[in-house]
Every structure is written in structure tokens, then in C-alpha cells.
Amino acid sequence: MPSLADQHIVLGITGGIAAYKSAELTRRLMDHGAQVQVVMTDAAKAFIAPLTLQALSGRAVRDTLLDPSAESGMGHIEIARWADRLVVAPASADFIARLAGGMASDLLAAVCLATSAPVVLAPAMNQGMWRKSATQRNIATLKADGVTILGPASGEQACGDVGPGRMLEPGEIISHLTHSGQAKALDGTHVTITAGPTWEAIDPVRGLSNHSSGKMGYAVAAAAAAAGAAVTLVSGPTALDPPPGIQYRPVRSAEEMLAAVEQDIEACDVFIGVAAVADYRPAQSENSKIKKNAESVTLELVRNPDILARVAQQQKRPFTVGFAAETDQPIAYAREKLHNKGLDLIAVNQIDEANNPFGSDQNRLVLISKNDEIDLGRDSKSALAEQLISEIAHRYHGPHSA
Ligand code: PMT
């Protein structure tokens, strides 16, 4: 686990529904060895109790600018000096506006203004508020002032809207904090990742597919990019926005996925097959919608190319990582795949009543290589992706490992 050992992190929390994620963020920062001082705005306290953050951080939460008792202890200038980094998550539209305007109207804004430590904001707000030109102007001002902006992510919002404005997950924020400013584990490497399902057309309106949402593969792509890799994400149809800063190749069928993978496979150092690729496709895809006149229809299926095996079989092949989703004897079948497909590593999803990885934000993974087996446990897909990438970086000893 990359370390934040003994780093002093001031975690600012402003008012928004995403404030509930700050409890998890505090816990994760502590797990990474950081010392955390939480500073809350008044609005934040409407969403999460200071006592929760105090219990998790082991420090009294600070929330008042003109507090005589606190000022005699750790006042706003002391907090600003104590910080190695200042992270505001969630950062509301109002807080962003105040910061961009250089205001010091509450303790958190005053600490941000006074500190010389790097400031990182994870915005969270309604998509309309995020898109407003006033907010975009404020963000541009803060970026020009050297503030790092993480996210926001896109997706369904608490208010029912869909669009950009979701706070990044705690794992993604931690990933940024652990990797920024350091030499990164995958600097200089090119990583290609497949994700999502494939769609095998029967006719223009029907097809064969599966329940893969793409969440696992997109999380792996984000973690690889955060580790410094140049990432190509080849994705079947999903409802997700691609992570920022990567090359994105949307495809539909397994054959299209193979063609997209082969485009620059020679430049690829690490290949990670997370996609749930359909093993079979209809022998023939009709150009017009099939009419329902007949009592029964027989569909002939033919085998799809095995993209992962093709990559692994190349003479000058990348470090090749597969995924396996099996309901029965997953470890035994995964070992078989590792061997038969000639992989360096395979990540096995544990599928049971407690863990269905398809579509979920959580997963449970076991990594298997020829020589070892590591249980990564159950966690968010972003945290697991980070661990997977760190294991790959550790095992990858140079271009095109044989
Ligand atoms: O997308 P999510 O909802 O987040 O769910 C994640 C996931 C469960 C889809 C993912 O974690 C996962 O396990 N993906 C692989 C699932 C799978 O179908 O495995 P498989 O046993 O069919 O294939 C084994 C490996 O070969 C995989 O790396 C697969 O990408 C690859 N493969 C399989 C068939 C094929 N024709 N070409 C391939 O490249």
C-alpha cells in the first residue's frame, strides 16, 4: 500500500450530500499512515456529525474561526502551518467561489488562504451548478492559482439528475495523494485495458451480451493512469464516462474489440483483460429485424476470438493479465486459464451470495500467478484496482516481459 506516513493532512469538509464519503476518506487517510485534522464548515455539519470525524481521526474537529479557546491552542494560522497538504472533499460550489475570490470568511477558507501547502479540491455539486459558467470561471481561477482539482465524476446524482458533479470516490482521491509528486510506479509504460461487455448483434435491434457494467475495467484504467502509465481503454458498451487523461476506444463486438486492441499492441507493455467478452456470436447477423412469424428460430453461434490469448501468444508480448469470473471452483479454473492462455497474472472474482461483481461498486479479488496467490479481500473496485496496479508494477520488470 503506497504510504502517506506521518503526512499532516488537513481534510476540509463543506456542505453537500457527498460529505458522507468524508468519513471513509478520513479512515483511508489514517490507514495510509497520515495524521488528519478535520476542518468543517457550518453547512457540512448539517450532513455529517463532527463526532464521527473526531472518532475516526482521533482529533477534535475544528469549525470556528473566531474561537478564543481554539485560537490559544491551534488557531487558523497554526493549522495552515501544520498542513503538509490540504484536501477539501467535498468542495461545494459556494466554497469554490469563496476560495476563488480569496475570501477568508470561515475557518476552512482562512486556512486555505493562509497555507503554503498544496491545496487539492474534490468538487461535488448538482450538474447544473457545475456546468454554470460562474463555477467554471472559479475553477479556472483556482487552477491558475495552483490548486489541484480532482474530478468531479459523472453519473447519477442524489437529486436525480445525471451528469458531472459527483465527488470522486475516497479511493480515487487517496490514489492521487499517494502518487502525486513521487516517481510513479508505471511511468513510461503503455497499458492497454479491455473493459465492459461485448454486444454480439443478432439483428439491428437484438443481440447477445452480459451484465458487465465496465466499473472494474474503468477503475483499473484510472489506477493505471494515476500510476503514470499511458493508458488505452478499449471498452464495450457501458453507461460510464471514461476516466480523464486516457485514450478511449469504444467498441461493440468481440471482433471490434480485438481489432482495437491490435491497433497498437506492439507498443503495449502491460495488457489487462477485464472485459467480459462473449465467447460466441451469431454465425450471421441479419441486416433487418427478424420477424416473429416462425414458431421457433434456431440461432447458430460461432466461437469468438480469444483476445487475451491472442495477446499472450504474441512473440514480443506484453506483461499479460487476465480476469476470471467463475461460480464453481474459481481458483482451480483460474489456474487453468493462467496456464492455458499463457498469462503472467490472473485476477479471480469471488462470486457467491455475498459478492456479485457484475455491476456492483464492490468486488472481492484473488490474484494468482505461477508462483503465488494473494487474496486482496473485499473492497471498492477503485481500491482493488489500485492494489492490482501496484502488484503489476511490482512484477513488471521491463518492456515486453517474456
Ligand atoms: O464490469 P463490471 O460490472 O465491473 O464487472 C467486472 C467483471 C466481473 C466483468 C470483471 O471483473 C471480470 O471478471 N471480467 C472477466 C470475466 C469473464 O468473462 O471471464 P472469462 O472467464 O470469460 O474470460 C477470462 C479472461 O479472458 C478475461 O480476462 C477476458 O477478458 C478474456 N477473454 C475471454 C474471452 C474472449 N473471447 N476474449 C478474452 O479476451
Short mmCIF file of C-alpha atoms and ligand atoms in Angstrom, two decimals:
data_model
loop_
_atom_site.label_atom_id
_atom_site.label_comp_id
_atom_site.label_asym_id
_atom_site.label_seq_id
_atom_site.Cartn_x
_atom_site.Cartn_y
_atom_site.Cartn_z
CA MET A 1 0.00 0.00 0.00
CA PRO A 2 1.59 3.37 -1.02
CA SER A 3 2.18 5.39 2.12
CA LEU A 4 1.22 8.82 3.41
CA ALA A 5 3.14 8.00 6.60
CA ASP A 6 3.27 10.91 9.02
CA GLN A 7 1.95 13.38 6.47
CA HIS A 8 -0.12 16.11 8.08
CA ILE A 9 -3.31 16.35 6.09
CA VAL A 10 -5.97 18.95 6.77
CA LEU A 11 -9.24 17.50 5.48
CA GLY A 12 -11.76 20.26 4.78
CA ILE A 13 -15.40 19.25 4.53
CA THR A 14 -18.02 21.59 3.08
CA GLY A 15 -21.80 21.29 2.81
CA GLY A 16 -23.11 18.67 0.41
CA ILE A 17 -24.58 15.20 0.40
CA ALA A 18 -21.17 13.77 -0.58
CA ALA A 19 -19.95 14.73 2.91
CA TYR A 20 -20.85 11.18 3.98
CA LYS A 21 -17.90 9.98 1.86
CA SER A 22 -15.55 12.07 4.02
CA ALA A 23 -15.84 9.56 6.86
CA GLU A 24 -14.46 6.83 4.59
CA LEU A 25 -11.82 9.23 3.26
CA THR A 26 -10.69 10.02 6.82
CA ARG A 27 -10.43 6.30 7.63
CA ARG A 28 -8.44 5.61 4.45
CA LEU A 29 -6.05 8.51 5.11
CA MET A 30 -5.43 7.14 8.61
CA ASP A 31 -4.90 3.62 7.17
CA HIS A 32 -2.22 5.10 4.90
CA GLY A 33 -0.41 6.49 7.96
CA ALA A 34 -1.47 10.15 7.65
CA GLN A 35 -2.28 12.41 10.58
CA VAL A 36 -5.62 14.02 9.82
CA GLN A 37 -7.03 17.30 11.11
CA VAL A 38 -10.65 17.72 10.02
CA VAL A 39 -11.96 21.26 9.48
CA MET A 40 -15.69 21.60 8.76
CA THR A 41 -17.84 24.44 7.52
CA ASP A 42 -21.20 25.06 9.23
CA ALA A 43 -23.02 23.65 6.19
CA ALA A 44 -21.00 20.44 6.36
CA LYS A 45 -22.27 19.82 9.89
CA ALA A 46 -25.81 19.61 8.50
CA PHE A 47 -24.74 16.50 6.57
CA ILE A 48 -22.34 14.66 8.88
CA ALA A 49 -21.71 14.86 12.62
CA PRO A 50 -18.32 16.22 13.74
CA LEU A 51 -18.23 13.45 16.36
CA THR A 52 -17.96 10.81 13.60
CA LEU A 53 -14.92 12.57 12.10
CA GLN A 54 -13.41 13.12 15.53
CA ALA A 55 -13.72 9.41 16.35
CA LEU A 56 -12.15 8.41 13.02
CA SER A 57 -9.33 10.96 13.01
CA GLY A 58 -8.58 10.88 16.73
CA ARG A 59 -8.53 14.71 16.80
CA ALA A 60 -11.15 17.27 17.77
CA VAL A 61 -12.80 18.67 14.66
CA ARG A 62 -12.20 22.38 14.09
CA ASP A 63 -15.02 24.52 12.77
CA THR A 64 -14.84 28.03 14.21
CA LEU A 65 -12.68 30.89 13.01
CA LEU A 66 -13.07 33.21 15.96
CA ASP A 67 -12.91 30.65 18.77
CA PRO A 68 -10.87 32.08 21.67
CA SER A 69 -10.16 28.70 23.27
CA ALA A 70 -9.01 27.15 19.99
CA GLU A 71 -7.04 30.21 18.94
CA SER A 72 -4.98 29.89 22.10
CA GLY A 73 -4.28 26.28 21.05
CA MET A 74 -4.22 25.59 17.31
CA GLY A 75 -5.56 28.66 15.55
CA HIS A 76 -6.13 29.03 11.83
CA ILE A 77 -2.53 30.08 11.19
CA GLU A 78 -1.23 27.08 13.16
CA ILE A 79 -3.46 24.71 11.19
CA ALA A 80 -2.28 26.31 7.94
CA ARG A 81 1.37 25.86 9.01
CA TRP A 82 0.83 22.33 10.34
CA ALA A 83 -0.57 21.10 6.99
CA ASP A 84 1.63 19.23 4.52
CA ARG A 85 -1.42 19.10 2.29
CA LEU A 86 -4.91 20.49 2.38
CA VAL A 87 -7.68 18.42 0.85
CA VAL A 88 -11.23 19.77 0.59
CA ALA A 89 -13.66 16.95 -0.14
CA PRO A 90 -16.41 17.59 -0.89
CA ALA A 91 -15.82 21.13 -2.15
CA SER A 92 -19.18 22.83 -2.73
CA ALA A 93 -19.88 25.44 -5.43
CA ASP A 94 -20.17 28.09 -2.72
CA PHE A 95 -16.83 27.16 -1.14
CA ILE A 96 -15.12 27.09 -4.55
CA ALA A 97 -16.49 30.58 -5.26
CA ARG A 98 -15.26 31.91 -1.92
CA LEU A 99 -11.82 30.39 -2.42
CA ALA A 100 -11.55 31.74 -5.96
CA GLY A 101 -12.48 35.17 -4.58
CA GLY A 102 -9.72 34.97 -1.93
CA MET A 103 -12.20 35.16 0.93
CA ALA A 104 -11.46 34.08 4.49
CA SER A 105 -15.00 34.16 5.81
CA ASP A 106 -14.83 30.92 7.82
CA LEU A 107 -12.10 28.76 9.33
CA LEU A 108 -11.65 26.47 6.32
CA ALA A 109 -11.41 29.33 3.81
CA ALA A 110 -8.99 31.16 6.14
CA VAL A 111 -6.77 28.07 6.44
CA CYS A 112 -6.78 27.62 2.63
CA LEU A 113 -5.81 31.25 2.18
CA ALA A 114 -3.09 31.17 4.83
CA THR A 115 -1.41 27.87 3.97
CA SER A 116 1.62 27.42 1.77
CA ALA A 117 0.88 23.68 1.48
CA PRO A 118 -0.58 22.30 -1.78
CA VAL A 119 -4.38 22.56 -1.90
CA VAL A 120 -6.48 19.82 -3.52
CA LEU A 121 -10.23 20.15 -4.11
CA ALA A 122 -12.71 17.38 -4.91
CA PRO A 123 -15.79 19.28 -6.14
CA ALA A 124 -19.28 17.89 -5.55
CA MET A 125 -22.47 19.59 -6.62
CA ASN A 126 -25.50 19.38 -8.89
CA GLN A 127 -24.55 19.02 -12.55
CA GLY A 128 -26.22 22.33 -13.46
CA MET A 129 -24.22 24.16 -10.80
CA TRP A 130 -21.00 22.53 -12.03
CA ARG A 131 -21.71 23.47 -15.66
CA LYS A 132 -22.60 27.13 -14.84
CA SER A 133 -20.07 29.50 -16.31
CA ALA A 134 -19.56 31.15 -12.89
CA THR A 135 -18.38 27.83 -11.42
CA GLN A 136 -16.21 27.09 -14.44
CA ARG A 137 -14.65 30.56 -14.16
CA ASN A 138 -13.91 29.94 -10.47
CA ILE A 139 -12.37 26.54 -11.24
CA ALA A 140 -10.17 28.10 -13.95
CA THR A 141 -9.04 30.78 -11.47
CA LEU A 142 -8.18 28.19 -8.83
CA LYS A 143 -6.26 26.05 -11.34
CA ALA A 144 -4.31 29.13 -12.42
CA ASP A 145 -3.55 29.72 -8.71
CA GLY A 146 -2.03 26.22 -8.49
CA VAL A 147 -4.94 24.45 -6.81
CA THR A 148 -5.39 20.83 -7.93
CA ILE A 149 -8.94 19.89 -8.92
CA LEU A 150 -9.83 16.20 -8.71
CA GLY A 151 -12.96 15.28 -10.66
CA PRO A 152 -15.84 15.63 -10.44
CA ALA A 153 -17.08 12.28 -11.78
CA SER A 154 -20.16 11.96 -13.91
CA GLY A 155 -23.20 9.85 -13.21
CA GLU A 156 -26.49 9.71 -11.36
CA GLN A 157 -26.78 12.36 -8.65
CA ALA A 158 -28.57 12.36 -5.30
CA CYS A 159 -31.08 14.90 -6.71
CA GLY A 160 -31.95 12.54 -9.59
CA ASP A 161 -30.03 14.46 -12.27
CA VAL A 162 -27.42 12.72 -14.37
CA GLY A 163 -24.16 14.46 -15.29
CA PRO A 164 -20.87 15.78 -13.94
CA GLY A 165 -20.74 16.76 -10.27
CA ARG A 166 -20.24 13.60 -8.22
CA MET A 167 -17.37 13.69 -5.78
CA LEU A 168 -14.61 11.22 -6.65
CA GLU A 169 -14.59 8.08 -4.53
CA PRO A 170 -12.26 8.14 -1.49
CA GLY A 171 -10.03 5.51 -3.16
CA GLU A 172 -9.52 7.76 -6.20
CA ILE A 173 -8.59 10.73 -4.00
CA ILE A 174 -6.18 8.59 -1.98
CA SER A 175 -4.68 7.29 -5.21
CA HIS A 176 -3.96 10.87 -6.31
CA LEU A 177 -2.45 11.79 -2.93
CA THR A 178 -0.22 8.73 -2.76
CA HIS A 179 1.06 9.11 -6.30
CA SER A 180 1.39 12.85 -6.81
CA GLY A 181 4.83 14.33 -6.51
CA GLN A 182 6.52 10.92 -6.49
CA ALA A 183 8.15 8.95 -9.26
CA LYS A 184 5.22 6.83 -10.36
CA ALA A 185 5.25 3.06 -10.49
CA LEU A 186 4.21 2.81 -14.16
CA ASP A 187 5.91 5.96 -15.50
CA GLY A 188 6.93 5.41 -19.12
CA THR A 189 4.79 2.31 -19.70
CA HIS A 190 1.87 1.84 -22.06
CA VAL A 191 -1.02 -0.14 -20.58
CA THR A 192 -3.94 -1.42 -22.67
CA ILE A 193 -7.09 -2.44 -20.83
CA THR A 194 -10.30 -4.03 -22.10
CA ALA A 195 -13.50 -3.38 -20.15
CA GLY A 196 -17.25 -3.85 -20.16
CA PRO A 197 -19.33 -6.40 -22.05
CA THR A 198 -19.37 -7.08 -25.77
CA TRP A 199 -22.54 -6.89 -27.84
CA GLU A 200 -22.96 -9.59 -30.48
CA ALA A 201 -25.69 -8.48 -32.86
CA ILE A 202 -28.41 -10.93 -33.93
CA ASP A 203 -30.16 -8.25 -35.96
CA PRO A 204 -30.21 -4.41 -35.78
CA VAL A 205 -32.24 -4.41 -32.53
CA ARG A 206 -31.26 -7.65 -30.77
CA GLY A 207 -28.04 -9.10 -29.56
CA LEU A 208 -26.18 -11.28 -27.08
CA SER A 209 -24.44 -9.58 -24.17
CA ASN A 210 -23.89 -9.87 -20.40
CA HIS A 211 -24.17 -7.86 -17.18
CA SER A 212 -20.68 -6.34 -17.10
CA SER A 213 -21.01 -2.63 -16.29
CA GLY A 214 -17.39 -1.73 -17.04
CA LYS A 215 -16.84 -0.42 -13.48
CA MET A 216 -13.96 -2.81 -12.71
CA GLY A 217 -12.15 -2.14 -16.00
CA TYR A 218 -12.62 1.64 -15.80
CA ALA A 219 -11.29 1.60 -12.21
CA VAL A 220 -8.22 -0.34 -13.40
CA ALA A 221 -7.73 2.22 -16.21
CA ALA A 222 -7.95 5.12 -13.73
CA ALA A 223 -5.50 3.41 -11.35
CA ALA A 224 -3.03 2.70 -14.16
CA ALA A 225 -3.22 6.34 -15.31
CA ALA A 226 -2.72 7.52 -11.72
CA ALA A 227 0.36 5.29 -11.57
CA GLY A 228 1.83 7.20 -14.51
CA ALA A 229 1.01 4.84 -17.40
CA ALA A 230 -0.17 5.96 -20.83
CA VAL A 231 -3.48 4.09 -20.90
CA THR A 232 -5.60 2.83 -23.79
CA LEU A 233 -9.06 1.73 -22.68
CA VAL A 234 -10.89 -0.46 -25.18
CA SER A 235 -14.44 -0.66 -23.94
CA GLY A 236 -17.61 -2.44 -24.89
CA PRO A 237 -20.91 -0.55 -24.45
CA THR A 238 -21.27 0.90 -20.92
CA ALA A 239 -23.00 3.86 -19.27
CA LEU A 240 -19.73 5.18 -17.83
CA ASP A 241 -17.64 8.21 -18.72
CA PRO A 242 -14.05 7.26 -19.48
CA PRO A 243 -11.51 8.34 -16.84
CA PRO A 244 -9.75 11.61 -17.74
CA GLY A 245 -6.38 11.61 -19.48
CA ILE A 246 -6.58 8.25 -21.23
CA GLN A 247 -7.03 7.13 -24.82
CA TYR A 248 -10.55 5.74 -25.17
CA ARG A 249 -11.66 3.31 -27.88
CA PRO A 250 -15.35 2.41 -27.71
CA VAL A 251 -16.30 -0.85 -29.47
CA ARG A 252 -19.29 -3.18 -29.58
CA SER A 253 -18.43 -6.74 -30.57
CA ALA A 254 -15.55 -9.07 -29.62
CA GLU A 255 -14.18 -8.79 -33.16
CA GLU A 256 -14.18 -4.99 -32.94
CA MET A 257 -12.52 -5.25 -29.52
CA LEU A 258 -9.78 -7.45 -30.94
CA ALA A 259 -9.17 -5.04 -33.83
CA ALA A 260 -8.95 -2.08 -31.42
CA VAL A 261 -6.53 -3.98 -29.16
CA GLU A 262 -4.34 -5.00 -32.10
CA GLN A 263 -4.05 -1.39 -33.30
CA ASP A 264 -1.05 -0.65 -31.11
CA ILE A 265 -0.35 -3.90 -29.29
CA GLU A 266 3.30 -3.75 -30.28
CA ALA A 267 3.75 -0.60 -28.20
CA CYS A 268 1.93 -2.16 -25.26
CA ASP A 269 3.96 -3.07 -22.15
CA VAL A 270 1.11 -4.32 -19.97
CA PHE A 271 -2.21 -5.76 -21.16
CA ILE A 272 -5.11 -6.25 -18.73
CA GLY A 273 -8.21 -8.07 -19.98
CA VAL A 274 -11.07 -7.04 -17.70
CA ALA A 275 -13.79 -7.23 -20.35
CA ALA A 276 -16.46 -9.91 -20.17
CA VAL A 277 -16.10 -10.91 -23.81
CA ALA A 278 -18.87 -13.05 -25.31
CA ASP A 279 -17.41 -16.46 -26.12
CA TYR A 280 -19.80 -16.89 -29.05
CA ARG A 281 -21.52 -14.67 -31.62
CA PRO A 282 -24.34 -15.41 -34.06
CA ALA A 283 -22.93 -17.05 -37.21
CA GLN A 284 -24.87 -14.46 -39.16
CA SER A 285 -26.11 -11.03 -38.15
CA GLU A 286 -29.29 -10.08 -40.05
CA ASN A 287 -29.45 -6.64 -41.70
CA SER A 288 -33.18 -6.31 -40.98
CA LYS A 289 -35.14 -7.05 -37.83
CA ILE A 290 -36.10 -10.74 -37.70
CA LYS A 291 -39.90 -11.09 -37.96
CA LYS A 292 -41.71 -13.22 -35.40
CA ASN A 293 -43.61 -15.35 -37.95
CA ALA A 294 -41.95 -18.66 -37.18
CA GLU A 295 -42.81 -20.78 -34.10
CA SER A 296 -39.16 -21.34 -33.39
CA VAL A 297 -35.88 -19.94 -34.59
CA THR A 298 -32.51 -21.64 -34.38
CA LEU A 299 -29.55 -19.45 -33.76
CA GLU A 300 -26.21 -20.81 -34.86
CA LEU A 301 -23.34 -19.49 -32.76
CA VAL A 302 -19.69 -19.46 -33.70
CA ARG A 303 -16.68 -19.03 -31.46
CA ASN A 304 -15.32 -15.51 -30.91
CA PRO A 305 -11.58 -14.85 -30.98
CA ASP A 306 -9.94 -15.06 -27.56
CA ILE A 307 -8.41 -11.58 -27.32
CA LEU A 308 -6.41 -12.27 -24.17
CA ALA A 309 -4.91 -15.49 -25.52
CA ARG A 310 -4.01 -13.76 -28.81
CA VAL A 311 -2.16 -11.03 -26.91
CA ALA A 312 -0.36 -13.55 -24.70
CA GLN A 313 0.66 -15.65 -27.70
CA GLN A 314 2.49 -12.82 -29.45
CA GLN A 315 6.19 -13.32 -29.87
CA LYS A 316 7.00 -9.95 -28.37
CA ARG A 317 4.25 -9.96 -25.84
CA PRO A 318 3.33 -7.52 -23.05
CA PHE A 319 3.05 -8.47 -19.38
CA THR A 320 -0.37 -10.09 -19.68
CA VAL A 321 -3.06 -10.09 -17.02
CA GLY A 322 -6.46 -11.76 -17.24
CA PHE A 323 -9.61 -11.75 -15.13
CA ALA A 324 -11.76 -14.76 -14.33
CA ALA A 325 -15.39 -14.89 -13.29
CA GLU A 326 -16.49 -18.40 -12.34
CA THR A 327 -19.19 -19.58 -9.97
CA ASP A 328 -17.72 -23.07 -9.36
CA GLN A 329 -14.17 -23.80 -8.27
CA PRO A 330 -12.97 -20.30 -9.31
CA ILE A 331 -9.38 -20.77 -8.15
CA ALA A 332 -8.91 -24.09 -9.94
CA TYR A 333 -10.41 -22.76 -13.20
CA ALA A 334 -8.37 -19.57 -12.93
CA ARG A 335 -5.16 -21.59 -12.57
CA GLU A 336 -6.16 -23.49 -15.70
CA LYS A 337 -6.72 -20.19 -17.59
CA LEU A 338 -3.41 -18.80 -16.34
CA HIS A 339 -1.66 -21.83 -17.75
CA ASN A 340 -3.68 -22.39 -20.95
CA LYS A 341 -3.68 -18.76 -22.05
CA GLY A 342 -0.04 -18.22 -21.01
CA LEU A 343 -0.71 -15.34 -18.62
CA ASP A 344 1.58 -13.66 -16.10
CA LEU A 345 -1.20 -12.98 -13.63
CA ILE A 346 -4.92 -13.60 -13.27
CA ALA A 347 -7.41 -11.78 -11.02
CA VAL A 348 -10.20 -14.05 -9.87
CA ASN A 349 -13.56 -12.60 -8.83
CA GLN A 350 -15.02 -14.41 -5.88
CA ILE A 351 -18.67 -14.89 -6.87
CA ASP A 352 -21.02 -16.04 -4.14
CA GLU A 353 -24.09 -14.82 -2.27
CA ALA A 354 -22.02 -12.11 -0.59
CA ASN A 355 -20.25 -10.94 -3.76
CA ASN A 356 -21.65 -10.48 -7.24
CA PRO A 357 -19.08 -8.34 -9.05
CA PHE A 358 -21.27 -7.63 -12.10
CA GLY A 359 -22.47 -4.03 -11.84
CA SER A 360 -21.51 -3.63 -8.19
CA ASP A 361 -19.17 -0.92 -6.82
CA GLN A 362 -17.51 -3.61 -4.69
CA ASN A 363 -15.64 -6.77 -5.55
CA ARG A 364 -13.55 -9.47 -3.97
CA LEU A 365 -10.40 -10.47 -5.85
CA VAL A 366 -7.69 -13.08 -5.52
CA LEU A 367 -4.52 -12.66 -7.63
CA ILE A 368 -2.87 -15.81 -8.92
CA SER A 369 0.48 -16.21 -10.65
CA LYS A 370 2.56 -19.31 -11.33
CA ASN A 371 4.33 -18.81 -8.01
CA ASP A 372 1.89 -17.21 -5.61
CA GLU A 373 -1.67 -16.41 -4.62
CA ILE A 374 -2.72 -13.13 -2.94
CA ASP A 375 -6.19 -12.54 -1.51
CA LEU A 376 -6.91 -8.81 -1.91
CA GLY A 377 -10.14 -9.22 0.08
CA ARG A 378 -13.42 -7.39 -0.49
CA ASP A 379 -13.22 -3.66 -1.18
CA SER A 380 -14.38 -0.95 -3.57
CA LYS A 381 -13.40 -1.58 -7.17
CA SER A 382 -11.21 1.54 -7.14
CA ALA A 383 -9.26 0.32 -4.07
CA LEU A 384 -8.85 -3.15 -5.61
CA ALA A 385 -7.75 -1.63 -8.92
CA GLU A 386 -5.12 0.38 -7.08
CA GLN A 387 -3.81 -2.77 -5.36
CA LEU A 388 -3.83 -4.70 -8.63
CA ILE A 389 -1.87 -1.97 -10.42
CA SER A 390 0.63 -1.82 -7.59
CA GLU A 391 1.13 -5.63 -7.81
CA ILE A 392 1.54 -5.42 -11.59
CA ALA A 393 4.07 -2.59 -11.28
CA HIS A 394 5.99 -4.63 -8.73
CA ARG A 395 6.11 -7.70 -11.00
CA TYR A 396 6.69 -5.89 -14.26
CA HIS A 397 10.43 -5.80 -14.74
CA GLY A 398 10.77 -4.02 -18.04
CA PRO A 399 9.41 -3.76 -21.54
CA HIS A 400 7.78 -6.83 -23.03
CA SER A 401 8.49 -9.37 -20.28
CA ALA A 402 8.61 -12.84 -21.78
O1 PMT B 1 -17.81 -4.74 -15.47
P1 PMT B 1 -18.17 -4.98 -14.01
O2 PMT B 1 -19.66 -4.91 -13.79
O3 PMT B 1 -17.39 -4.08 -13.10
O4 PMT B 1 -17.77 -6.49 -13.67
C1 PMT B 1 -16.43 -6.85 -13.67
C2 PMT B 1 -16.22 -8.25 -14.27
C3 PMT B 1 -16.88 -9.28 -13.38
C4 PMT B 1 -16.78 -8.34 -15.67
C5 PMT B 1 -14.66 -8.44 -14.33
O5 PMT B 1 -14.14 -8.35 -13.04
C6 PMT B 1 -14.27 -9.80 -14.90
O6 PMT B 1 -14.12 -10.76 -14.18
N1 PMT B 1 -14.08 -9.88 -16.23
C7 PMT B 1 -13.79 -11.14 -16.95
C8 PMT B 1 -15.00 -12.02 -16.85
C9 PMT B 1 -15.00 -13.19 -17.80
O7 PMT B 1 -15.90 -13.26 -18.54
O8 PMT B 1 -14.01 -14.02 -17.74
P2 PMT B 1 -13.81 -15.23 -18.80
O9 PMT B 1 -13.60 -16.42 -17.99
O10 PMT B 1 -14.86 -15.31 -19.86
O11 PMT B 1 -12.51 -14.78 -19.55
C10 PMT B 1 -11.23 -14.90 -18.97
C11 PMT B 1 -10.34 -13.82 -19.49
O12 PMT B 1 -10.22 -13.93 -20.92
C12 PMT B 1 -10.82 -12.41 -19.22
O13 PMT B 1 -9.67 -11.64 -18.95
C13 PMT B 1 -11.46 -11.97 -20.54
O14 PMT B 1 -11.35 -10.56 -20.75
C14 PMT B 1 -10.63 -12.73 -21.55
N2 PMT B 1 -11.35 -13.12 -22.78
C15 PMT B 1 -12.36 -14.05 -22.71
C16 PMT B 1 -12.98 -14.45 -23.88
C17 PMT B 1 -12.57 -13.87 -25.10
N3 PMT B 1 -13.16 -14.23 -26.24
N4 PMT B 1 -11.60 -12.97 -25.15
C18 PMT B 1 -10.98 -12.57 -24.00
O15 PMT B 1 -10.08 -11.71 -24.04
#
